[in-house]
mmCIF file of C-alpha atoms in Angstrom:
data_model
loop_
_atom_site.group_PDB
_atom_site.id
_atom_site.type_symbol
_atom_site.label_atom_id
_atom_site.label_comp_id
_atom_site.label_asym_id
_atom_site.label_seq_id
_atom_site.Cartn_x
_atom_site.Cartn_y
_atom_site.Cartn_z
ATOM 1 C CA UNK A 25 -24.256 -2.739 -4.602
ATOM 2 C CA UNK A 26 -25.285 -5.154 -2.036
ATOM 3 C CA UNK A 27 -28.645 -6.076 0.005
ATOM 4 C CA UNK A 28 -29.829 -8.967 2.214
ATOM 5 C CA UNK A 29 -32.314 -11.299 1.189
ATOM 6 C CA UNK A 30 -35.344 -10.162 3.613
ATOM 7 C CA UNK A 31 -36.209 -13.247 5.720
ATOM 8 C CA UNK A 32 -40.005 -13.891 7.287
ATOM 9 C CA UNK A 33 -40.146 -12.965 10.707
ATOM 10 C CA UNK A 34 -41.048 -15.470 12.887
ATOM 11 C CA UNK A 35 -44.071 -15.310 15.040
ATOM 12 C CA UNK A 36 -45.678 -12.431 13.858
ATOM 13 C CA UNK A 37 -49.836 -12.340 13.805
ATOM 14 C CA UNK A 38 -51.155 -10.956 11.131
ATOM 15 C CA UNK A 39 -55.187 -10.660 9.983
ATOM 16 C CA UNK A 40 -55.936 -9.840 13.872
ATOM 17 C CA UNK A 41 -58.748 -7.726 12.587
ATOM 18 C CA UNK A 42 -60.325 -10.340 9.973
ATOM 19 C CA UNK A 43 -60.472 -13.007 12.669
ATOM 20 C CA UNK A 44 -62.088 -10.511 15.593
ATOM 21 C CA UNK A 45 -64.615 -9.951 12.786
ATOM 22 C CA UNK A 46 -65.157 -13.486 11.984
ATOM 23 C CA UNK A 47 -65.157 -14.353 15.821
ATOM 24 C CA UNK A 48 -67.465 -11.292 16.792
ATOM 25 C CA UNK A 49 -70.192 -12.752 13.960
ATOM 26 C CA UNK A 50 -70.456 -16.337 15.481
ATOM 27 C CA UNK A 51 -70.438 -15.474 19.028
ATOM 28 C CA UNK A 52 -73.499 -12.520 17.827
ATOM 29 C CA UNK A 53 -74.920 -15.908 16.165
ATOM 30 C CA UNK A 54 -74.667 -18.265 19.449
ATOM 31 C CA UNK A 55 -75.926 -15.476 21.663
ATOM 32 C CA UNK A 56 -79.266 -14.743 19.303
ATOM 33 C CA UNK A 57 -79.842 -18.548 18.816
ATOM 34 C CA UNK A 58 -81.896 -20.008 21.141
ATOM 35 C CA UNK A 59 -80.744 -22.851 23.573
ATOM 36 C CA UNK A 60 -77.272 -22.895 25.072
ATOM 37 C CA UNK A 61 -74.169 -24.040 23.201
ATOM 38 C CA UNK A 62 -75.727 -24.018 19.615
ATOM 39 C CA UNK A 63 -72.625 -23.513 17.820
ATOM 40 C CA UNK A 64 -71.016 -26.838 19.962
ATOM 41 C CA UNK A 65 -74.232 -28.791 18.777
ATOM 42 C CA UNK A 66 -73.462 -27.747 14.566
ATOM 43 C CA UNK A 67 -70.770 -30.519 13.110
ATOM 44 C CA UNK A 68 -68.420 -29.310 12.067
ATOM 45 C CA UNK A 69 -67.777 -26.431 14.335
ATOM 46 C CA UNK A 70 -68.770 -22.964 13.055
ATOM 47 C CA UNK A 71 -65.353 -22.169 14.174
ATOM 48 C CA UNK A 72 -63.593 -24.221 11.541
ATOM 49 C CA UNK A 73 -64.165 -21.067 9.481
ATOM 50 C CA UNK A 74 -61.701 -18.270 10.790
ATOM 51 C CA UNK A 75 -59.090 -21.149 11.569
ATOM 52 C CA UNK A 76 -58.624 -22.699 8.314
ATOM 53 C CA UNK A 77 -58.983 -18.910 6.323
ATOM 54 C CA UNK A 78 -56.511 -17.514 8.795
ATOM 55 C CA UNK A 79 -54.132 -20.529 8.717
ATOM 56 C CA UNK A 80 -54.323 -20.485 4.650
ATOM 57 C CA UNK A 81 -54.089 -16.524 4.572
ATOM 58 C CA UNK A 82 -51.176 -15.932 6.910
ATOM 59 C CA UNK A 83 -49.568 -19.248 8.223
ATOM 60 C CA UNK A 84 -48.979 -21.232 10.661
ATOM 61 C CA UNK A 85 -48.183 -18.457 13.559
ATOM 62 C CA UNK A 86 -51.776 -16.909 12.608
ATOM 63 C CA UNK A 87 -52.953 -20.245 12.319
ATOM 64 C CA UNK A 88 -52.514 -21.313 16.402
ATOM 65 C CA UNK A 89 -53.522 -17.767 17.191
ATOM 66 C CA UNK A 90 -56.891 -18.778 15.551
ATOM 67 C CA UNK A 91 -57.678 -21.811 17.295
ATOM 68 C CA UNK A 92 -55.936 -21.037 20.569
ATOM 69 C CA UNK A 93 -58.748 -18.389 20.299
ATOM 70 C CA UNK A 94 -61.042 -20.286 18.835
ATOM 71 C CA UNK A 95 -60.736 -22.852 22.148
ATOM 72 C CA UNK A 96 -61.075 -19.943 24.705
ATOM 73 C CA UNK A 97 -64.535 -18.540 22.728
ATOM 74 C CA UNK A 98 -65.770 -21.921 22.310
ATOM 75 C CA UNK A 99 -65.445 -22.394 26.458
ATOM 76 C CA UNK A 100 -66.996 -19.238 26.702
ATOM 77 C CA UNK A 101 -69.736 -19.931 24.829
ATOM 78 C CA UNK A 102 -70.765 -22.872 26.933
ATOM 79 C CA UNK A 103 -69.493 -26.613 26.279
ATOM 80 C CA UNK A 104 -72.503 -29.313 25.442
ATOM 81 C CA UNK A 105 -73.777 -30.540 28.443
ATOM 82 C CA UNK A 106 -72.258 -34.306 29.797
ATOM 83 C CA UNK A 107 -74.896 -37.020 29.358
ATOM 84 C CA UNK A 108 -75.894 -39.596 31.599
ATOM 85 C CA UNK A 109 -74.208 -42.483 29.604
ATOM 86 C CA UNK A 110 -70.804 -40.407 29.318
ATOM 87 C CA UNK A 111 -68.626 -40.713 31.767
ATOM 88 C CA UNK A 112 -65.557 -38.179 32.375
ATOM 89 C CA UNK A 113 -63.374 -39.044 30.168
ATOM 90 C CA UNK A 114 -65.521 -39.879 27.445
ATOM 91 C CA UNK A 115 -67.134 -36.452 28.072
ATOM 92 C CA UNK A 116 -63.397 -34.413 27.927
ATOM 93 C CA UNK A 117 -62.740 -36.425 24.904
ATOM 94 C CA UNK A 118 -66.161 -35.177 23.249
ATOM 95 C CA UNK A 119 -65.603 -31.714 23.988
ATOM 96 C CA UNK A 120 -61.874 -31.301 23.393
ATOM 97 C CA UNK A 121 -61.569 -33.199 20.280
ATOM 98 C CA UNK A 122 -62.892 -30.251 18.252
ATOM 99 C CA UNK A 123 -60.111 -27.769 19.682
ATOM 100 C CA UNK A 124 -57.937 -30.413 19.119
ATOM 101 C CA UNK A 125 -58.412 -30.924 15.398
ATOM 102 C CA UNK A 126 -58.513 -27.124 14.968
ATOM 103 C CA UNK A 127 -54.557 -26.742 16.617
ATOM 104 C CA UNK A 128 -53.382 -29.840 13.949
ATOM 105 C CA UNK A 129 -55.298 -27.936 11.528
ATOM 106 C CA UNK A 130 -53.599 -24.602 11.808
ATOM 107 C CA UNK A 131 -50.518 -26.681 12.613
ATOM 108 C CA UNK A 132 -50.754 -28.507 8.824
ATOM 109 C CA UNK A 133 -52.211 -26.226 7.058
ATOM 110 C CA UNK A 134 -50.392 -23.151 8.577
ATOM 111 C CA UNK A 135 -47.329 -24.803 8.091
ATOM 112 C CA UNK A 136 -47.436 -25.768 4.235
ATOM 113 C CA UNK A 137 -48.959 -21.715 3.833
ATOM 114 C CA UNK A 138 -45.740 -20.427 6.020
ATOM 115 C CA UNK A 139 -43.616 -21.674 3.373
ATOM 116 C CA UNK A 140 -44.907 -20.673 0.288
ATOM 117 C CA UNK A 141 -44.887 -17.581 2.444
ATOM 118 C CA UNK A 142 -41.095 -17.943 2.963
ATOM 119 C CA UNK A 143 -40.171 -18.997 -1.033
ATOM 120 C CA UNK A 144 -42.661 -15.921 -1.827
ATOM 121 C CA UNK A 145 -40.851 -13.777 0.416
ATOM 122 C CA UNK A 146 -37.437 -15.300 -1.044
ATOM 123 C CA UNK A 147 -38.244 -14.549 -4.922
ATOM 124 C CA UNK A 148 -39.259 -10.712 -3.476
ATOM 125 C CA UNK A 149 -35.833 -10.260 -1.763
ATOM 126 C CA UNK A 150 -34.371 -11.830 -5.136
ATOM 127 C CA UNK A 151 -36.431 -9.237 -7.166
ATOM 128 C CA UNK A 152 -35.455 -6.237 -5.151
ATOM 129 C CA UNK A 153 -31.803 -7.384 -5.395
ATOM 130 C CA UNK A 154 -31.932 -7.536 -8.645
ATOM 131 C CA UNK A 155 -33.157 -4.457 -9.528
ATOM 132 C CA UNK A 156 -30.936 -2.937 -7.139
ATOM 133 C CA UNK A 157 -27.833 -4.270 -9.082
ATOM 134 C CA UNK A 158 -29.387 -3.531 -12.517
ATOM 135 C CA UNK A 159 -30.364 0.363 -11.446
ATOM 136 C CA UNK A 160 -26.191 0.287 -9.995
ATOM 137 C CA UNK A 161 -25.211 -1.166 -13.164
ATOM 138 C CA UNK A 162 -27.125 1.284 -15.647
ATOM 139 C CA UNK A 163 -25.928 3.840 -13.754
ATOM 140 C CA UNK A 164 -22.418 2.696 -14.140
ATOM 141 C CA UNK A 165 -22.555 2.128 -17.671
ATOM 142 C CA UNK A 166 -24.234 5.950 -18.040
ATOM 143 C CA UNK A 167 -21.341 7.059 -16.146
ATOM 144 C CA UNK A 168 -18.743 5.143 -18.600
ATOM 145 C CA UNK A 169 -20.702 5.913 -21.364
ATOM 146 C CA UNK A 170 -19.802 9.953 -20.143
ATOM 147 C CA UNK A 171 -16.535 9.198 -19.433
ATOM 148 C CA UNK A 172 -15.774 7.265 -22.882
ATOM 149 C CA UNK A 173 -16.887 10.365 -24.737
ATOM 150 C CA UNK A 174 -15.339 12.548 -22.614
ATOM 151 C CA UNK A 175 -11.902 10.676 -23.503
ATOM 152 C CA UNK A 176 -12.691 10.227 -27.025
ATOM 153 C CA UNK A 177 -13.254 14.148 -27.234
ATOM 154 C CA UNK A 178 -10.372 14.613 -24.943
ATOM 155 C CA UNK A 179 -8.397 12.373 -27.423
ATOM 156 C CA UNK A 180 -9.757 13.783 -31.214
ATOM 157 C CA UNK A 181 -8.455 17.570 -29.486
ATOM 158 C CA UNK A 182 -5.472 16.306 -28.112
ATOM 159 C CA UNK A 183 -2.284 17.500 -29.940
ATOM 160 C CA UNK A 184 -0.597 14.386 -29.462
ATOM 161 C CA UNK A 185 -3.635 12.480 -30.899
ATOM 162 C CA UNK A 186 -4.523 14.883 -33.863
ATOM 163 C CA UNK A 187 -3.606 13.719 -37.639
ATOM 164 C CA UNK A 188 -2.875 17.909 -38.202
ATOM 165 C CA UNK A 189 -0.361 18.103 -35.571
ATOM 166 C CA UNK A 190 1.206 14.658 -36.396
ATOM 167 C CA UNK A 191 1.282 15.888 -40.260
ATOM 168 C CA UNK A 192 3.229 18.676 -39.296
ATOM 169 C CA UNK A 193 5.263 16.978 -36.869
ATOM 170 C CA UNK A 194 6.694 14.902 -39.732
ATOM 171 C CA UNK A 195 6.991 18.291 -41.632
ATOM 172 C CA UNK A 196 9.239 20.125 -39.533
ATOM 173 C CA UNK A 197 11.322 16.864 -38.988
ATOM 174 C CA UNK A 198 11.618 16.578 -42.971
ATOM 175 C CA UNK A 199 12.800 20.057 -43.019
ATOM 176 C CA UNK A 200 15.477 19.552 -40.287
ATOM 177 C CA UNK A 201 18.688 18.768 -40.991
ATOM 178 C CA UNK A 202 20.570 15.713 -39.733
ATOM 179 C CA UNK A 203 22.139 17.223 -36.682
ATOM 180 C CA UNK A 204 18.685 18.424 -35.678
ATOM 181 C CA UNK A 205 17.122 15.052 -35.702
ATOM 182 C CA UNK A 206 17.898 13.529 -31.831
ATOM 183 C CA UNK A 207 15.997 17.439 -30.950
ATOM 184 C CA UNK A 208 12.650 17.239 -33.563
ATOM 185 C CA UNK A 209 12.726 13.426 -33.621
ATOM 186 C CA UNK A 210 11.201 12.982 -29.957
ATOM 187 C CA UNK A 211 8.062 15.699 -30.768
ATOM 188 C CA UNK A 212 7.672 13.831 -34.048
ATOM 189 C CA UNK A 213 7.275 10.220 -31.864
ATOM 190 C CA UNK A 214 5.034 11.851 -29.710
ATOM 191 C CA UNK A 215 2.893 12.791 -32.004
ATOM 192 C CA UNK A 216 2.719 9.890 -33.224
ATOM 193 C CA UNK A 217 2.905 7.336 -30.760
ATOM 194 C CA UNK A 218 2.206 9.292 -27.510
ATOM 195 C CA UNK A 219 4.178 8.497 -24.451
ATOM 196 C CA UNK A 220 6.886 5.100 -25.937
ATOM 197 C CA UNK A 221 10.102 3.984 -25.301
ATOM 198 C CA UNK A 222 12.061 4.132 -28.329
ATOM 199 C CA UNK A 223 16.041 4.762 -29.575
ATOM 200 C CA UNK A 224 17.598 6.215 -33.203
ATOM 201 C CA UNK A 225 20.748 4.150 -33.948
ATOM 202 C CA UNK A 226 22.740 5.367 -36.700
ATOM 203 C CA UNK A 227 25.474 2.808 -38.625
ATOM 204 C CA UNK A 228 28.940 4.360 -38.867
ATOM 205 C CA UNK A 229 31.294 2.088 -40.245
ATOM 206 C CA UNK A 230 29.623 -1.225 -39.969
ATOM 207 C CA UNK A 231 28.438 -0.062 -36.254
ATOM 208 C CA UNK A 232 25.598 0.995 -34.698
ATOM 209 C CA UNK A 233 25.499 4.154 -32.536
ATOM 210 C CA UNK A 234 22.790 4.999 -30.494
ATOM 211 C CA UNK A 235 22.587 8.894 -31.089
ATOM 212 C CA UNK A 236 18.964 9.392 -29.756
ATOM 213 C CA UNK A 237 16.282 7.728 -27.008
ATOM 214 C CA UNK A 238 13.438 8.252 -24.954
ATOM 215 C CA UNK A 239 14.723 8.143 -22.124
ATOM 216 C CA UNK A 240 17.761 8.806 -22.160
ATOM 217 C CA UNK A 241 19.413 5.670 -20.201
ATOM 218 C CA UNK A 242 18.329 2.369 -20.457
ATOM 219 C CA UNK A 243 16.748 1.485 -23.258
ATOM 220 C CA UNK A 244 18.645 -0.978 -25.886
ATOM 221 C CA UNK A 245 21.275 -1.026 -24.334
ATOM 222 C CA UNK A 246 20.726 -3.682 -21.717
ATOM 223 C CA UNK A 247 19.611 -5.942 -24.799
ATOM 224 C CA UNK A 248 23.428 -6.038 -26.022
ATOM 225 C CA UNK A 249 25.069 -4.913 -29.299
ATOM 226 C CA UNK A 250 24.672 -8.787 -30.655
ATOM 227 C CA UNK A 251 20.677 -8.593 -30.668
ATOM 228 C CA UNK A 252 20.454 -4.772 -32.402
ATOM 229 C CA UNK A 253 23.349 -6.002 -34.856
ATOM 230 C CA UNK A 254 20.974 -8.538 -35.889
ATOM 231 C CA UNK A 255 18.081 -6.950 -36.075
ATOM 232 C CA UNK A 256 19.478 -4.772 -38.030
ATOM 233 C CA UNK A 257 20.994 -6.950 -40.193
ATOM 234 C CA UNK A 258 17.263 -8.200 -40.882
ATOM 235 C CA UNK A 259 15.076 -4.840 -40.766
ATOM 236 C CA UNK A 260 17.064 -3.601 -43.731
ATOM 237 C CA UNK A 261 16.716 -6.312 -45.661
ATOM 238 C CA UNK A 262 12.796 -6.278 -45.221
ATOM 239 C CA UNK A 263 10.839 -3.162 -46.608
ATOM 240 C CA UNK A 264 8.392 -3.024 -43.947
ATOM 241 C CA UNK A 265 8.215 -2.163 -40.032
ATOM 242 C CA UNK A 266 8.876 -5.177 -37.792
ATOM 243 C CA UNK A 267 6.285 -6.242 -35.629
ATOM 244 C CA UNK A 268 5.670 -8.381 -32.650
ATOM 245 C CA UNK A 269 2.590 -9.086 -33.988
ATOM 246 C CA UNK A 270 3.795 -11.207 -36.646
ATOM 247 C CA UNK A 271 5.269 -14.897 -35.939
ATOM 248 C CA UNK A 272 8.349 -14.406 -37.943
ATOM 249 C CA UNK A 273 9.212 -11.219 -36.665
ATOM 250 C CA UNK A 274 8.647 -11.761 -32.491
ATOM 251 C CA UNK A 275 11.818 -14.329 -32.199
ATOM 252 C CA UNK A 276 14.106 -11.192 -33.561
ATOM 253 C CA UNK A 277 12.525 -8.704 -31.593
ATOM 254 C CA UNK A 278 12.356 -10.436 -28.452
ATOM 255 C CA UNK A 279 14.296 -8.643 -25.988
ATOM 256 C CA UNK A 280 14.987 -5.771 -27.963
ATOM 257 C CA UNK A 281 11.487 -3.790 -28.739
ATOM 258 C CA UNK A 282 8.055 -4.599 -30.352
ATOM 259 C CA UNK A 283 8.545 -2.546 -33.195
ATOM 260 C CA UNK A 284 11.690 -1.725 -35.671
ATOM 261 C CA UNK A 285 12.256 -0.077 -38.935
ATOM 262 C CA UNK A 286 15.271 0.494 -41.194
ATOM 263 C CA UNK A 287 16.258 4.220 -42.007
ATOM 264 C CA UNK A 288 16.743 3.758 -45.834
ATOM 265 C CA UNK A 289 19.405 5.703 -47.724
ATOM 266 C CA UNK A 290 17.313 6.201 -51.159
ATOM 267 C CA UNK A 291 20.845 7.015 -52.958
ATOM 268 C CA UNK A 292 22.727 4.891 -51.857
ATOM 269 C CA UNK A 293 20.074 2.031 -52.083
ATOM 270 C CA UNK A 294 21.385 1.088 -48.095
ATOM 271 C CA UNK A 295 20.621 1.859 -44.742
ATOM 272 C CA UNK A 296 21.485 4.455 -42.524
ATOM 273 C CA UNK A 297 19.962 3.574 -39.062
ATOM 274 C CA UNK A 298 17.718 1.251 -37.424
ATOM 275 C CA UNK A 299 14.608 2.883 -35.575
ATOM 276 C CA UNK A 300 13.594 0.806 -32.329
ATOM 277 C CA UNK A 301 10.404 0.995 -30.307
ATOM 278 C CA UNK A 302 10.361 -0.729 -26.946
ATOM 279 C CA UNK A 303 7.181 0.068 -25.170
ATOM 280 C CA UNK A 304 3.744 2.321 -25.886
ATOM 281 C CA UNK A 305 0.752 2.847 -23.608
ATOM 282 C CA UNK A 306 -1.467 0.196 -24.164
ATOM 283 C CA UNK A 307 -4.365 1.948 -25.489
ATOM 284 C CA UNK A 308 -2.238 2.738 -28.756
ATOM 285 C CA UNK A 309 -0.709 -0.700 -29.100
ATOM 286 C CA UNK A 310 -1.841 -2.320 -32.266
ATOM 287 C CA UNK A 311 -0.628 -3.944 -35.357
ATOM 288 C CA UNK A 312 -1.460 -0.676 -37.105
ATOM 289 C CA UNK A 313 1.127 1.309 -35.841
ATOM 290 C CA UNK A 314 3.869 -0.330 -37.390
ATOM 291 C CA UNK A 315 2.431 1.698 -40.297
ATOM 292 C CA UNK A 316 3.425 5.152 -37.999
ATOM 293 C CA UNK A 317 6.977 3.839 -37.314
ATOM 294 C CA UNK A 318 7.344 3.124 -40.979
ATOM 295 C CA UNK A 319 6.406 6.804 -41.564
ATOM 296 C CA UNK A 320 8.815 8.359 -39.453
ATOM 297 C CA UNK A 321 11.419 6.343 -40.123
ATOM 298 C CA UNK A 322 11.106 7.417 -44.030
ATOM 299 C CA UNK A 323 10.726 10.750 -43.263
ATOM 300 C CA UNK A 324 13.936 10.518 -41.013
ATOM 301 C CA UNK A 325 15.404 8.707 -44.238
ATOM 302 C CA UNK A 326 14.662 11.853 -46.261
ATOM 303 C CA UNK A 327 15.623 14.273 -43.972
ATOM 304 C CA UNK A 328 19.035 12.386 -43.813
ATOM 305 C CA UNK A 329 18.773 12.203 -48.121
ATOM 306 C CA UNK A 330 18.014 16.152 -47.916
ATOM 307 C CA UNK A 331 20.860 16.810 -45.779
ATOM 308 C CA UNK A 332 23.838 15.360 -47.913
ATOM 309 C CA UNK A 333 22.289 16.124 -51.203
ATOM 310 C CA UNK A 334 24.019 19.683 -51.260
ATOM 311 C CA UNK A 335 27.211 18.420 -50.301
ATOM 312 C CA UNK A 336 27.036 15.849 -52.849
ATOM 313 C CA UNK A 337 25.912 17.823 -55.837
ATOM 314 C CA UNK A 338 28.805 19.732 -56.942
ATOM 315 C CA UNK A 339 31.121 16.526 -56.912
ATOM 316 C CA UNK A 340 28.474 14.029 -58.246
ATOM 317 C CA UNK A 341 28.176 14.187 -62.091
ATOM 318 C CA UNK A 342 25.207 11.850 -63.501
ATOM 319 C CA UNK A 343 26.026 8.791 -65.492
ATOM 320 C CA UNK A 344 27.575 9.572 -68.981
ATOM 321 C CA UNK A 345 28.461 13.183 -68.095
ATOM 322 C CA UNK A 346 32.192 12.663 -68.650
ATOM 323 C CA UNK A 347 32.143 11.344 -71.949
ATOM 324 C CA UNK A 348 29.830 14.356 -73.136
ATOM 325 C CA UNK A 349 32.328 16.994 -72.212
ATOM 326 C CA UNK A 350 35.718 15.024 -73.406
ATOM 327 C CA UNK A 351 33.498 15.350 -76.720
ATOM 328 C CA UNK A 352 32.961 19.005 -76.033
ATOM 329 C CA UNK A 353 36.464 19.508 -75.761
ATOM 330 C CA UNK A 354 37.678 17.585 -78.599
ATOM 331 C CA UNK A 355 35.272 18.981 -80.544
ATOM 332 C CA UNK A 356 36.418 22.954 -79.755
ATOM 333 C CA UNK A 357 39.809 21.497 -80.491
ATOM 334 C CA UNK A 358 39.304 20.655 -83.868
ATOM 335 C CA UNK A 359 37.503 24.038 -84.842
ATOM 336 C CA UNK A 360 39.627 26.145 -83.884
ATOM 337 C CA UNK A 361 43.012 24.503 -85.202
ATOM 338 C CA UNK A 362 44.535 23.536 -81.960
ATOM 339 C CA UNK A 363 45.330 19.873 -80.547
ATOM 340 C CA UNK A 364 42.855 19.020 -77.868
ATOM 341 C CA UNK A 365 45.534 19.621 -75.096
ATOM 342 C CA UNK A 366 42.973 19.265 -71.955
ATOM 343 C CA UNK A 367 41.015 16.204 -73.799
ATOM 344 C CA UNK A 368 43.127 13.536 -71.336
ATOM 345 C CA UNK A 369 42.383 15.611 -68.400
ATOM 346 C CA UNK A 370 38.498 16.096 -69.346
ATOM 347 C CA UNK A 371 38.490 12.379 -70.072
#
């Protein structure tokens, strides 16, 4: 998308055929009037005409053209004849001052018409130029325009990008149980969050343990035990997804990720795990998807809840439970004459 800005070009005649016209009229004029030299006895000179229209027409190159041809026609013609009085010099001076004044003409005139030529010439270039980068640029924004929809269809049919396919991505990861999570958890991210950085850490007796990442090496590691610890010790105290998009939040997360989430143990009222994203592709980054993370990381939560709820069933009895079958016991007891021998052990 480039072009030159045209420039005049210097010493080129132009209106050749308007001045042979012009000239070809007064020399048919001299040679019908009677008497030699009639056009050298008219003041001013007939030939004033063609000079000054070519020199205001076409400049200053046209201009000299005009009265350099003016001066050879007006010799042809026939010069006024010398007088007795005049001597030679007086006599050249007669005679030459008229082909004089017609070269300073063409030369003034000419001159001031050669550059409004030029700045003419200069705004057309400028025009051209312009048009030639707005034509470029429409046709870049019609391509980007084709390409943005293309993406944005590309996108809405993508399975990573669809709201079905991240549904059930959060489905089948709520169905898992917890040894299937470091296998389901990485489809469920994608689908989510597309191509991140991220790492599950799990707390086992007061410690974190990394049992999942993306990739596999790396990751949270290289910020040190100290940082997670503590932002641990602060994402499961708050009930939302930190963010590096909030003030208070960036001085914890720095060095560690841009987003993190506590797993929350909804029996327990605790924490199981800290979920930590470190990087996302740009065109996903936003303040908004802290709301994914939070998401999955409840959904993990569940999934965890769902897994130890069997297990915990049969040896969990609800609050009161106890007293309501040492009552049942006594109560047997009594109807049917015997002393409640099993009511210590129900109590």
């Amino acid at each position: 998308m480039s072009a030159e800005v045209v420039k005049p070009r210097r010493f080129r005649l132009h209106g050749l055929h308007e001045t042979a016209l012009i000239f070809l009229v007064l020399l048919g004029i001299e040679w019908i009037a009677p008497g030699p030299a009639f056009l050298a006895r008219i003041s001013p000179h007939p030939f004033w005409i063609p000079v000054i229209l070519v020199s205001v027409q076409y400049g200053r190159v046209s201009g000299l053209a005009a009265a350099a041809l003016a001066t050879a026609l007006a010799g042809l013609a026939g010069w006024p004849a010398q007088t007795p009085q005049e001597d030679f010099y007086t006599y050249s001076l007669r005679i030459w001052r008229e082909p004089a004044l017609w070269i300073i003409g063409a030369l003034l005139i000419g001159g001031l018409r050669s550059r409004q030529i030029r700045d003419r010439q200069a705004l057309e270039a400028s025009l051209q130029l312009a048009e030639v980068q707005r034509n470029a640029l429409g046709g870049f924004c019609e391509a980007l325009q084709a390409e943005l929809g293309q993406f944005e269809r590309a996108a809405a049919t993508a399975p990573a990008g669809s709201i079905a396919a991240a549904l059930e991505a959060l489905h089948t990861l709520r169905c898992g149980s917890g040894s299937e999570a470091a296998e389901r958890l990485p489809e469920t991210l994608a689908a989510w969050l597309g191509e991140a950085r991220w790492s599950l850490h799990l707390a086992r007796d007061g410690t974190l343990h990394r049992i999942a990442a993306v990739p596999r090496e790396g990751g949270c590691e290289v910020a040190g035990a100290l940082a997670l610890s503590r932002l641990y010790d602060v994402a499961r105290r708050t009930p939302r997804t930190l963010s590096v998009f909030e003030e208070r939040d960036a001085e914890i997360l720095d060095g560690v990720g841009i987003f993190a989430c506590a797993i929350q143990d909804r029996y327990r009222a605790g924490s199981l795990g800290l979920l930590v994203v470190e990087a996302v592709e740009p065109s996903r980054l936003s303040p908004a998807l802290g709301l994914s993370i939070g998401l999955v990381a409840d959904t993990l939560g569940a999934m965890f809840d769902q897994a130890r709820a069997p297990a915990r069933a049969p040896t969990e009895v609800p609050s009161g439970a106890r007293e309501l079958v040492a009552l049942a016991v006594v109560d047997r007891a009594r109807r049917g004459g015997r002393a409640p021998e099993n009511a210590a052990c129900a109590r």
